[in-house]
Structures are given as structure tokens and as C-alpha cells.
N, CA, C and O atoms as a MOPAC input file, in Angstrom:
PM7 MOZYME 1SCF
protein

 N    -43.83600 1    17.37900 1   -33.41700 1
 C    -43.07700 1    18.47300 1   -34.02400 1
 C    -42.24000 1    19.14700 1   -32.95200 1
 O    -42.65900 1    19.26200 1   -31.80000 1
 N    -41.07100 1    19.58300 1   -33.33700 1
 C    -40.20500 1    20.30800 1   -32.40800 1
 C    -39.42400 1    21.36200 1   -33.17500 1
 O    -38.88900 1    21.08800 1   -34.24900 1
 N    -39.36100 1    22.55500 1   -32.62800 1
 C    -38.63100 1    23.65600 1   -33.24300 1
 C    -37.92500 1    24.42500 1   -32.14500 1
 O    -38.46800 1    24.61000 1   -31.05600 1
 N    -36.71300 1    24.87100 1   -32.43400 1
 C    -35.93200 1    25.65700 1   -31.49300 1
 C    -35.62800 1    27.00700 1   -32.12400 1
 O    -35.67400 1    27.15100 1   -33.34500 1
 N    -35.31800 1    27.99200 1   -31.29500 1
 C    -35.02800 1    29.32600 1   -31.81400 1
 C    -33.95100 1    30.00300 1   -30.98500 1
 O    -33.78000 1    29.71800 1   -29.79900 1
 N    -33.23800 1    30.89500 1   -31.63000 1
 C    -32.28000 1    31.74200 1   -30.91700 1
 C    -32.98400 1    32.96700 1   -30.35400 1
 O    -32.41900 1    33.69000 1   -29.53400 1
 N    -34.20300 1    33.19800 1   -30.78800 1
 C    -34.97100 1    34.33400 1   -30.28900 1
 C    -34.63600 1    35.62800 1   -31.00500 1
 O    -33.85600 1    35.64900 1   -31.95700 1
 N    -35.23000 1    36.68700 1   -30.53900 1
 C    -35.04800 1    38.01800 1   -31.11900 1
 C    -34.37400 1    38.89200 1   -30.08000 1
 O    -34.84100 1    38.98200 1   -28.94500 1
 N    -33.27500 1    39.54100 1   -30.46200 1
 C    -32.59300 1    40.44900 1   -29.54500 1
 C    -33.41000 1    41.72100 1   -29.38200 1
 O    -33.97000 1    42.23300 1   -30.35200 1
 N    -33.48000 1    42.22900 1   -28.16300 1
 C    -34.18700 1    43.47700 1   -27.90100 1
 C    -35.69700 1    43.36700 1   -27.99600 1
 O    -36.37900 1    44.37500 1   -28.18300 1
 N    -36.23100 1    42.16100 1   -27.86900 1
 C    -37.68000 1    41.99100 1   -27.97800 1
 C    -38.38300 1    42.62700 1   -26.78700 1
 O    -37.79500 1    42.81700 1   -25.72200 1
 N    -39.64900 1    42.95000 1   -26.99300 1
 C    -40.46400 1    43.49900 1   -25.91600 1
 C    -40.73500 1    42.40000 1   -24.89000 1
 O    -40.95200 1    41.25000 1   -25.27100 1
 N    -40.72600 1    42.72700 1   -23.60700 1
 C    -41.04800 1    41.72900 1   -22.58600 1
 C    -42.43000 1    41.12200 1   -22.85300 1
 O    -43.39300 1    41.83900 1   -23.12200 1
 N    -42.50800 1    39.81300 1   -22.77400 1
 C    -43.77700 1    39.13200 1   -22.98200 1
 C    -44.05800 1    38.73700 1   -24.41700 1
 O    -45.03100 1    38.03200 1   -24.68500 1
 N    -43.22000 1    39.17900 1   -25.34900 1
 C    -43.45000 1    38.82700 1   -26.75500 1
 C    -43.33200 1    37.31500 1   -26.92800 1
 O    -42.39200 1    36.69300 1   -26.43300 1
 N    -44.28600 1    36.74100 1   -27.62800 1
 C    -44.23700 1    35.33100 1   -27.98200 1
 C    -44.13500 1    35.26800 1   -29.49700 1
 O    -45.00300 1    35.78000 1   -30.20400 1
 N    -43.09600 1    34.65100 1   -29.98600 1
 C    -42.90400 1    34.52600 1   -31.42700 1
 C    -43.62900 1    33.31800 1   -31.98200 1
 O    -44.46200 1    32.71000 1   -31.30900 1
 N    -43.30400 1    32.98300 1   -33.20800 1
 C    -43.97900 1    31.89100 1   -33.89700 1
 C    -43.51300 1    30.50300 1   -33.46500 1
 O    -44.25900 1    29.53400 1   -33.61300 1
 N    -42.30000 1    30.38900 1   -32.93700 1
 C    -41.71500 1    29.07500 1   -32.66600 1
 C    -42.60500 1    28.16200 1   -31.82200 1
 O    -42.78700 1    27.00600 1   -32.20600 1
 N    -43.16900 1    28.60800 1   -30.69900 1
 C    -43.96500 1    27.68700 1   -29.89000 1
 C    -45.41700 1    27.54400 1   -30.34700 1
 O    -46.20100 1    26.85200 1   -29.69800 1
 N    -45.77600 1    28.17700 1   -31.43600 1
 C    -47.17100 1    28.17600 1   -31.86900 1
 C    -47.36800 1    27.16200 1   -32.99200 1
 O    -46.86900 1    27.36600 1   -34.09900 1
 N    -48.09500 1    26.06000 1   -32.72200 1
 C    -48.38800 1    25.10800 1   -33.78600 1
 C    -49.09600 1    25.81300 1   -34.94000 1
 O    -49.95900 1    26.66300 1   -34.72200 1
 N    -48.73300 1    25.46400 1   -36.13900 1
 C    -49.23700 1    26.02800 1   -37.39100 1
 C    -48.40500 1    27.20700 1   -37.85400 1
 O    -48.33100 1    27.46200 1   -39.05600 1
 N    -47.77900 1    27.93100 1   -36.94700 1
 C    -46.98700 1    29.10300 1   -37.33500 1
 C    -45.51500 1    28.73600 1   -37.47300 1
 O    -44.96200 1    28.79000 1   -38.57100 1
 N    -44.87800 1    28.36300 1   -36.36100 1
 C    -43.45000 1    28.08600 1   -36.37300 1
 C    -43.08700 1    26.62200 1   -36.39100 1
 O    -41.93300 1    26.27000 1   -36.63900 1
 N    -44.06000 1    25.75700 1   -36.13200 1
 C    -43.78200 1    24.31900 1   -36.10700 1
 C    -45.04100 1    23.53800 1   -36.47800 1
 O    -46.15100 1    23.93000 1   -36.12000 1
 N    -44.86000 1    22.43100 1   -37.19900 1
 C    -46.00600 1    21.63000 1   -37.63300 1
 C    -45.53700 1    20.23500 1   -38.02600 1
 O    -44.45300 1    20.07400 1   -38.58800 1
 N    -46.33800 1    19.24600 1   -37.73500 1
 C    -46.11100 1    17.89200 1   -38.23700 1
 C    -47.45700 1    17.19300 1   -38.33600 1
 O    -48.26400 1    17.23500 1   -37.40700 1
 N    -47.68700 1    16.55200 1   -39.46700 1
 C    -48.88800 1    15.73800 1   -39.65400 1
 C    -48.50300 1    14.52800 1   -40.50400 1
 O    -47.31700 1    14.22300 1   -40.63300 1
 N    -49.45800 1    13.85300 1   -41.07000 1
 C    -49.17000 1    12.66400 1   -41.86400 1
 C    -48.50600 1    12.93400 1   -43.19500 1
 O    -48.05200 1    11.99900 1   -43.85500 1
 N    -48.43600 1    14.19200 1   -43.60700 1
 C    -47.86300 1    14.54800 1   -44.90700 1
 C    -46.52900 1    15.27600 1   -44.79400 1
 O    -45.59900 1    14.99300 1   -45.54900 1
 N    -46.43500 1    16.21300 1   -43.85200 1
 C    -45.30700 1    17.14900 1   -43.80200 1
 C    -44.92900 1    17.45700 1   -42.35900 1
 O    -45.78400 1    17.50500 1   -41.47500 1
 N    -43.63100 1    17.66600 1   -42.13700 1
 C    -43.12500 1    18.26300 1   -40.89900 1
 C    -42.36400 1    19.51300 1   -41.31200 1
 O    -41.57900 1    19.47800 1   -42.26000 1
 N    -42.59000 1    20.62000 1   -40.60700 1
 C    -41.95100 1    21.87700 1   -41.00200 1
 C    -41.62200 1    22.72400 1   -39.78500 1
 O    -42.31500 1    22.68700 1   -38.76800 1
 N    -40.54300 1    23.48900 1   -39.91600 1
 C    -40.14300 1    24.48200 1   -38.91900 1
 C    -39.85000 1    25.77900 1   -39.65000 1
 O    -39.32200 1    25.77300 1   -40.76300 1
 N    -40.19500 1    26.88800 1   -39.01800 1
 C    -39.95400 1    28.19200 1   -39.62600 1
 C    -38.97800 1    29.01500 1   -38.81700 1
 O    -38.78600 1    28.78600 1   -37.62300 1
 N    -38.36300 1    29.98000 1   -39.48500 1
 C    -37.47100 1    30.91600 1   -38.82300 1
 C    -37.57000 1    32.25900 1   -39.52500 1
 O    -37.69100 1    32.32300 1   -40.74800 1
 N    -37.51900 1    33.31200 1   -38.76100 1
 C    -37.59500 1    34.64500 1   -39.35300 1
 C    -38.45600 1    35.55600 1   -38.50300 1
 O    -38.53400 1    35.40300 1   -37.28400 1
 N    -39.10000 1    36.50200 1   -39.15700 1
 C    -39.96500 1    37.45100 1   -38.45900 1
 C    -41.26900 1    36.74600 1   -38.10700 1
 O    -42.16100 1    36.59800 1   -38.94200 1
 N    -41.35600 1    36.31500 1   -36.85300 1
 C    -42.43000 1    35.45100 1   -36.40700 1
 C    -43.82900 1    35.98600 1   -36.60100 1
 O    -44.75900 1    35.21400 1   -36.83500 1
 N    -43.99900 1    37.29500 1   -36.50900 1
 C    -45.33800 1    37.86400 1   -36.66300 1
 C    -45.94000 1    37.50000 1   -38.02100 1
 O    -47.14300 1    37.26500 1   -38.12500 1
 N    -45.10900 1    37.45500 1   -39.05300 1
 C    -45.59600 1    37.10400 1   -40.39000 1
 C    -45.89500 1    35.61100 1   -40.48700 1
 O    -46.86300 1    35.21700 1   -41.13800 1
 N    -45.08600 1    34.78700 1   -39.85600 1
 C    -45.33000 1    33.34800 1   -39.85800 1
 C    -46.63600 1    33.02300 1   -39.13600 1
 O    -47.36700 1    32.11700 1   -39.53500 1
 N    -46.92100 1    33.77100 1   -38.07000 1
 C    -48.18200 1    33.59200 1   -37.34900 1
 C    -49.35500 1    33.98800 1   -38.23900 1
 O    -50.34500 1    33.26100 1   -38.32300 1
 N    -49.24900 1    35.12700 1   -38.89900 1
 C    -50.36200 1    35.63600 1   -39.71300 1
 C    -50.75700 1    34.69000 1   -40.83800 1
 O    -51.93600 1    34.59900 1   -41.18100 1
 N    -49.78500 1    33.98000 1   -41.42000 1
 C    -50.11200 1    33.09500 1   -42.54000 1
 C    -50.15700 1    31.61900 1   -42.14700 1
 O    -50.33900 1    30.76000 1   -43.01000 1
 N    -49.99400 1    31.31000 1   -40.85200 1
 C    -49.93300 1    29.90500 1   -40.40000 1
 C    -48.93800 1    29.14600 1   -41.28000 1
 O    -49.27100 1    28.12900 1   -41.88800 1
 N    -47.71300 1    29.66500 1   -41.33100 1
 C    -46.72500 1    29.26400 1   -42.32700 1
 C    -46.45000 1    27.76800 1   -42.40400 1
 O    -46.49600 1    27.19300 1   -43.49200 1
 N    -46.17200 1    27.13700 1   -41.29500 1
 C    -45.79700 1    25.72600 1   -41.36600 1
 C    -47.00300 1    24.83900 1   -41.67500 1
 O    -46.88300 1    23.88100 1   -42.43900 1
 N    -48.14400 1    25.14100 1   -41.10000 1
 C    -49.34800 1    24.36100 1   -41.40900 1
 C    -49.78400 1    24.59800 1   -42.84500 1
 O    -50.21400 1    23.66500 1   -43.52500 1
 N    -49.67800 1    25.83500 1   -43.31300 1
 C    -50.08100 1    26.12200 1   -44.69200 1
 C    -49.21800 1    25.33200 1   -45.68100 1
 O    -49.70600 1    24.88900 1   -46.72100 1
 N    -47.94800 1    25.16100 1   -45.35600 1
 C    -47.08700 1    24.33700 1   -46.20900 1
 C    -47.66000 1    22.92500 1   -46.30800 1
 O    -47.77000 1    22.37400 1   -47.40400 1
 N    -48.02300 1    22.34400 1   -45.17900 1
 C    -48.59300 1    20.99300 1   -45.16800 1
 C    -49.93600 1    20.94400 1   -45.88500 1
 O    -50.20800 1    20.00300 1   -46.63000 1
 N    -50.77300 1    21.94600 1   -45.66800 1
 C    -52.08400 1    21.96500 1   -46.32400 1
 C    -51.93700 1    22.03600 1   -47.83900 1
 O    -52.69300 1    21.39600 1   -48.57000 1
 N    -50.97400 1    22.80500 1   -48.30400 1
 C    -50.74200 1    22.91500 1   -49.74500 1
 C    -50.28000 1    21.57100 1   -50.32800 1
 O    -50.69300 1    21.19100 1   -51.42400 1
 N    -49.43000 1    20.86200 1   -49.59400 1
 C    -48.99700 1    19.54100 1   -50.04800 1
 C    -50.19200 1    18.58900 1   -50.08200 1
 O    -50.36200 1    17.84600 1   -51.04900 1
 N    -51.01100 1    18.60600 1   -49.05000 1
 C    -52.19900 1    17.74500 1   -49.00900 1
 C    -53.15600 1    18.05900 1   -50.15900 1
 O    -53.89600 1    17.18600 1   -50.61200 1
 N    -53.13800 1    19.31600 1   -50.63100 1
 C    -54.00800 1    19.72800 1   -51.74000 1
 C    -53.39300 1    19.43100 1   -53.10600 1
 O    -54.02800 1    19.67100 1   -54.13300 1
 N    -52.15300 1    18.90700 1   -53.12900 1
 C    -51.57600 1    18.48400 1   -54.39600 1
 C    -50.30900 1    19.18200 1   -54.85500 1
 O    -49.70200 1    18.75300 1   -55.83600 1
 N    -49.88900 1    20.24800 1   -54.17600 1
 C    -48.63900 1    20.89400 1   -54.56500 1
 C    -47.45500 1    20.03500 1   -54.12500 1
 O    -47.55000 1    19.28200 1   -53.15500 1
 N    -46.34200 1    20.15600 1   -54.84600 1
 C    -45.12300 1    19.49500 1   -54.38100 1
 C    -44.64400 1    20.20900 1   -53.12400 1
 O    -45.03300 1    21.34700 1   -52.86000 1
 N    -43.80600 1    19.54000 1   -52.35800 1
 C    -43.27500 1    20.15200 1   -51.14600 1
 C    -42.52800 1    21.43800 1   -51.47600 1
 O    -42.69500 1    22.44900 1   -50.79500 1
 N    -41.71500 1    21.40100 1   -52.50700 1
 C    -40.93400 1    22.57200 1   -52.90000 1
 C    -41.83600 1    23.73900 1   -53.30000 1
 O    -41.61100 1    24.87200 1   -52.87700 1
 N    -42.85400 1    23.46400 1   -54.11200 1
 C    -43.79700 1    24.51700 1   -54.53000 1
 C    -44.54700 1    25.08800 1   -53.33300 1
 O    -44.71300 1    26.30200 1   -53.21900 1
 N    -44.99100 1    24.22200 1   -52.45500 1
 C    -45.77100 1    24.66200 1   -51.29600 1
 C    -44.94900 1    25.54900 1   -50.37500 1
 O    -45.40000 1    26.62100 1   -49.97200 1
 N    -43.74600 1    25.10400 1   -50.04200 1
 C    -42.90100 1    25.88100 1   -49.13300 1
 C    -42.51300 1    27.22000 1   -49.75000 1
 O    -42.51000 1    28.24200 1   -49.06400 1
 N    -42.18600 1    27.22200 1   -51.04700 1
 C    -41.81800 1    28.47900 1   -51.70400 1
 C    -43.00400 1    29.43400 1   -51.75500 1
 O    -42.83100 1    30.63700 1   -51.56200 1
 N    -44.20200 1    28.92100 1   -52.01000 1
 C    -45.39800 1    29.77400 1   -52.05500 1
 C    -45.63400 1    30.45700 1   -50.71000 1
 O    -46.02000 1    31.62500 1   -50.66600 1
 N    -45.40500 1    29.74300 1   -49.63000 1
 C    -45.58000 1    30.33100 1   -48.29500 1
 C    -44.54300 1    31.42300 1   -48.05800 1
 O    -44.88100 1    32.49500 1   -47.55500 1
 N    -43.29500 1    31.16800 1   -48.40900 1
 C    -42.25400 1    32.19300 1   -48.24300 1
 C    -42.54700 1    33.39500 1   -49.13600 1
 O    -42.31600 1    34.53300 1   -48.72700 1
 N    -43.04600 1    33.16600 1   -50.33100 1
 C    -43.42300 1    34.27900 1   -51.21400 1
 C    -44.54200 1    35.11500 1   -50.59300 1
 O    -44.52400 1    36.34200 1   -50.68300 1
 N    -45.51500 1    34.45300 1   -49.96500 1
 C    -46.60800 1    35.17100 1   -49.30700 1
 C    -46.08800 1    36.01300 1   -48.14500 1
 O    -46.50800 1    37.15600 1   -47.96700 1
 N    -45.18700 1    35.45800 1   -47.36700 1
 C    -44.58100 1    36.21000 1   -46.26000 1
 C    -43.81900 1    37.41400 1   -46.80500 1
 O    -43.91800 1    38.51100 1   -46.25500 1
 N    -43.06400 1    37.21500 1   -47.87700 1
 C    -42.31700 1    38.30400 1   -48.49500 1
 C    -43.21400 1    39.39700 1   -49.03100 1
 O    -42.89000 1    40.57900 1   -48.90700 1
 N    -44.33300 1    39.02700 1   -49.62500 1
 C    -45.27300 1    40.01000 1   -50.16800 1
 C    -45.86700 1    40.88700 1   -49.07100 1
 O    -46.29000 1    42.01400 1   -49.32900 1
 N    -45.89600 1    40.36400 1   -47.84800 1
 C    -46.41000 1    41.13000 1   -46.71500 1
 C    -45.32800 1    41.99400 1   -46.07200 1
 O    -45.62200 1    42.80000 1   -45.19000 1
 N    -44.07400 1    41.83200 1   -46.50900 1
 C    -42.97400 1    42.60500 1   -45.94900 1
 C    -42.10500 1    41.84700 1   -44.96900 1
 O    -41.19000 1    42.42300 1   -44.38200 1
 N    -42.37400 1    40.56100 1   -44.78100 1
 C    -41.60500 1    39.76600 1   -43.83400 1
 C    -40.48600 1    38.99400 1   -44.49600 1
 O    -40.46000 1    38.83100 1   -45.71600 1
 N    -39.56000 1    38.52100 1   -43.67700 1
 C    -38.52600 1    37.65000 1   -44.21900 1
 C    -38.27900 1    36.48600 1   -43.28100 1
 O    -38.60000 1    36.52800 1   -42.09300 1
 N    -37.69700 1    35.44500 1   -43.85800 1
 C    -37.41000 1    34.24200 1   -43.10300 1
 C    -37.34400 1    33.05300 1   -44.02200 1
 O    -37.16500 1    33.19600 1   -45.23200 1
 N    -37.49000 1    31.87400 1   -43.44600 1
 C    -37.41900 1    30.66000 1   -44.23800 1
 C    -38.06500 1    29.48600 1   -43.53300 1
 O    -38.46000 1    29.57000 1   -42.37000 1
 N    -38.16200 1    28.39600 1   -44.26100 1
 C    -38.73700 1    27.15000 1   -43.76300 1
 C    -37.77800 1    26.01100 1   -44.05800 1
 O    -37.03000 1    26.06200 1   -45.03400 1
 N    -37.79700 1    25.00100 1   -43.23500 1
 C    -37.24500 1    23.71300 1   -43.61200 1
 C    -38.38700 1    22.72700 1   -43.43200 1
 O    -38.99400 1    22.64300 1   -42.36500 1
 N    -38.66600 1    21.98600 1   -44.48900 1
 C    -39.81900 1    21.09500 1   -44.48100 1
 C    -39.43500 1    19.74900 1   -45.08300 1
 O    -38.60400 1    19.66900 1   -45.98800 1
 N    -40.05400 1    18.70300 1   -44.56600 1
 C    -39.84000 1    17.33800 1   -45.03200 1
 C    -41.19000 1    16.72300 1   -45.30700 1
 O    -42.14200 1    16.94700 1   -44.56000 1
 N    -41.28700 1    15.93700 1   -46.38700 1
 C    -42.54300 1    15.22700 1   -46.60700 1
 C    -42.35900 1    13.74400 1   -46.30800 1
 O    -41.24700 1    13.29100 1   -46.03800 1
 N    -43.44100 1    13.00100 1   -46.35800 1
 C    -43.38300 1    11.59500 1   -45.95800 1
 C    -42.60000 1    10.72800 1   -46.94300 1
 O    -42.29000 1     9.57300 1   -46.64900 1
 N    -42.27900 1    11.28900 1   -48.11700 1
 C    -41.46400 1    10.56700 1   -49.09000 1
 C    -39.97600 1    10.87400 1   -48.94500 1
 O    -39.15500 1    10.35600 1   -49.70200 1
 N    -39.62900 1    11.71900 1   -47.97100 1
 C    -38.23200 1    12.05100 1   -47.73900 1
 C    -37.72900 1    13.26000 1   -48.49700 1
 O    -36.54000 1    13.57200 1   -48.43500 1
 N    -38.61100 1    13.95300 1   -49.21800 1
 C    -38.20600 1    15.17500 1   -49.91400 1
 C    -37.95800 1    16.28500 1   -48.90400 1
 O    -38.61500 1    16.35200 1   -47.86500 1
 N    -37.01100 1    17.14900 1   -49.21900 1
 C    -36.64100 1    18.25600 1   -48.34000 1
 C    -36.75800 1    19.55500 1   -49.11600 1
 O    -36.33300 1    19.63900 1   -50.26800 1
 N    -37.33800 1    20.57400 1   -48.48100 1
 C    -37.39400 1    21.92100 1   -49.06100 1
 C    -36.94200 1    22.90100 1   -47.99200 1
 O    -37.28600 1    22.75600 1   -46.81800 1
 N    -36.17100 1    23.89800 1   -48.40300 1
 C    -35.71500 1    24.90100 1   -47.43000 1
 C    -35.62500 1    26.28000 1   -48.08300 1
 O    -34.54500 1    26.86800 1   -48.14400 1
 N    -36.75300 1    26.79600 1   -48.56800 1
 C    -36.73100 1    28.11900 1   -49.20000 1
 C    -36.61300 1    29.23100 1   -48.16000 1
 O    -37.03400 1    29.07700 1   -47.01400 1
 N    -36.04000 1    30.33600 1   -48.57700 1
 C    -35.95800 1    31.50100 1   -47.70000 1
 C    -35.82800 1    32.74400 1   -48.55300 1
 O    -35.38700 1    32.68100 1   -49.70000 1
 N    -36.21900 1    33.88200 1   -47.98200 1
 C    -36.09700 1    35.15600 1   -48.69300 1
 C    -35.19900 1    36.13000 1   -47.94500 1
 O    -35.12600 1    37.30600 1   -48.29900 1
 N    -34.52600 1    35.65300 1   -46.92700 1
 C    -33.59000 1    36.47200 1   -46.15900 1
 C    -32.19500 1    36.34300 1   -46.78100 1
 O    -31.99800 1    35.59200 1   -47.73600 1
 N    -31.24200 1    37.08000 1   -46.23100 1
 C    -29.88500 1    37.05400 1   -46.77300 1
 C    -29.27400 1    35.65700 1   -46.71600 1
 O    -28.53000 1    35.26500 1   -47.61500 1
 N    -29.57600 1    34.93100 1   -45.69400 1
 C    -29.07500 1    33.57500 1   -45.55500 1
 C    -29.91400 1    32.81100 1   -44.55700 1
 O    -30.67400 1    33.40100 1   -43.78900 1
 N    -29.77400 1    31.49100 1   -44.56900 1
 C    -30.47600 1    30.65700 1   -43.60000 1
 C    -29.63800 1    29.40600 1   -43.37200 1
 O    -29.35300 1    28.65700 1   -44.30700 1
 N    -29.25300 1    29.19200 1   -42.13600 1
 C    -28.47700 1    27.99900 1   -41.78800 1
 C    -29.41100 1    26.80000 1   -41.76900 1
 O    -30.49400 1    26.85100 1   -41.18600 1
 N    -28.98000 1    25.71100 1   -42.41700 1
 C    -29.79800 1    24.50700 1   -42.43700 1
 C    -28.91100 1    23.29600 1   -42.69300 1
 O    -27.85500 1    23.40000 1   -43.31700 1
 N    -29.35600 1    22.15800 1   -42.20400 1
 C    -28.62000 1    20.90900 1   -42.38700 1
 C    -29.61600 1    19.76200 1   -42.44400 1
 O    -30.72500 1    19.86700 1   -41.92000 1
 N    -29.21600 1    18.66000 1   -43.08500 1
 C    -30.09700 1    17.51100 1   -43.20200 1
 C    -29.27400 1    16.24500 1   -43.42000 1
 O    -28.10800 1    16.29200 1   -43.81000 1
 N    -29.91600 1    15.12600 1   -43.15600 1
 C    -29.35700 1    13.80300 1   -43.40000 1
 C    -30.46500 1    12.97600 1   -44.03200 1
 O    -31.53000 1    12.81800 1   -43.43500 1
 N    -30.23500 1    12.44400 1   -45.23200 1
 C    -31.25700 1    11.66000 1   -45.91400 1
 C    -31.16300 1    10.19200 1   -45.50800 1
 O    -30.19100 1     9.77600 1   -44.87600 1
 N    -32.17100 1     9.41800 1   -45.87100 1
 C    -32.16200 1     7.98700 1   -45.58300 1
 C    -31.07000 1     7.26900 1   -46.37200 1
 O    -30.66500 1     6.16500 1   -46.00500 1
 N    -30.59000 1     7.89000 1   -47.45800 1
 C    -29.49000 1     7.32000 1   -48.23800 1
 C    -28.12500 1     7.69500 1   -47.66300 1
 O    -27.09600 1     7.28900 1   -48.20400 1
 N    -28.10500 1     8.46500 1   -46.57300 1
 C    -26.85400 1     8.85300 1   -45.94900 1
 C    -26.26500 1    10.15800 1   -46.45300 1
 O    -25.16500 1    10.53500 1   -46.04800 1
 N    -26.98100 1    10.85900 1   -47.33600 1
 C    -26.49800 1    12.15200 1   -47.82600 1
 C    -26.57700 1    13.17600 1   -46.69900 1
 O    -27.62000 1    13.34000 1   -46.06500 1
 N    -25.46700 1    13.85800 1   -46.45800 1
 C    -25.41600 1    14.91200 1   -45.45400 1
 C    -25.32300 1    16.24000 1   -46.18600 1
 O    -24.49900 1    16.40400 1   -47.08600 1
 N    -26.16000 1    17.17800 1   -45.80200 1
 C    -26.11700 1    18.49900 1   -46.41500 1
 C    -26.07700 1    19.58600 1   -45.36500 1
 O    -26.75800 1    19.50600 1   -44.34300 1
 N    -25.27300 1    20.60500 1   -45.62600 1
 C    -25.18800 1    21.77900 1   -44.76100 1
 C    -25.07900 1    22.98600 1   -45.67500 1
 O    -24.21600 1    23.02100 1   -46.55200 1
 N    -25.93900 1    23.97500 1   -45.48500 1
 C    -25.90200 1    25.19300 1   -46.28700 1
 C    -26.21400 1    26.39300 1   -45.41200 1
 O    -26.91900 1    26.27900 1   -44.41000 1
 N    -25.68400 1    27.54100 1   -45.79600 1
 C    -25.93400 1    28.78200 1   -45.07100 1
 C    -26.57200 1    29.81600 1   -45.98500 1
 O    -27.54500 1    30.46300 1   -45.60000 1
 N    -26.04100 1    29.98000 1   -47.18500 1
 C    -26.54100 1    30.99800 1   -48.10500 1
 C    -27.29300 1    30.33900 1   -49.24900 1
 O    -27.60000 1    29.14900 1   -49.18200 1
 N    -27.58500 1    31.07700 1   -50.27400 1
 C    -28.34900 1    30.55400 1   -51.41300 1
 C    -27.61900 1    29.39800 1   -52.07500 1
 O    -26.39200 1    29.30600 1   -52.03200 1
 N    -28.39000 1    28.52900 1   -52.67900 1
 C    -27.82100 1    27.36100 1   -53.37800 1
 C    -27.23300 1    27.77000 1   -54.69400 1
 O    -26.70800 1    26.92900 1   -55.42400 1

């Protein structure tokens, strides 16, 4: 798994966000690979990227699982989004913030780029 971040402006010295923390900001296993972006403290609290994978392993679709995690983050007062892929090539990118930049390339050659809501 690999995730990159632009970071948080004006952060406290020593703050570590969710990006480098497996299960929070980045995750990959035999079912799902996911990266998160947003208010990292909330992603850490809910183990956002791993929880997405665990939900898929328990039978939810990728889209349902990723949206449920973003809904949980939102209910706690946080905002952000996920981009997640499953082993069948499905892509989910739910978010509850004003916008989220994302791009993808499918095995069929479909290229997608989006910034705001679909």
C-alpha cells in the first residue's frame, strides 16, 4: 500500500496524520486497497481504510463499505474521502467534503478524473 499527502497547513510540530498509519490512511490486503484523505484524526479513530476492507470481507460491496466508513467519519464531525479498489477492479471514491480530487485507469482502458460530486 502507498499513500501520499499534501499535509495540513499550520499543523502542530510533531503531528502525525493518518497517511503513514496502516489501517487509517492506507491499506492493502487480498480484498481491497484503499487510501484516505481528510481530517486524519477521524480516519485514525475509525481505522478508515482497514475498516473498508473488513466490511468488504464481511460481504458488503466496495461502494457500500466505503460509503459507510465516510458516513461514520461524518457522524463524528470529520470530513474527507476514500479511494478504494477491490480485487475485481471495482472503484469507489466517496467523500463528504466539498470536493475530492481523484483519478483512475481501469483494465479496460477507461480513464477517469473528477474533482467535485458526480
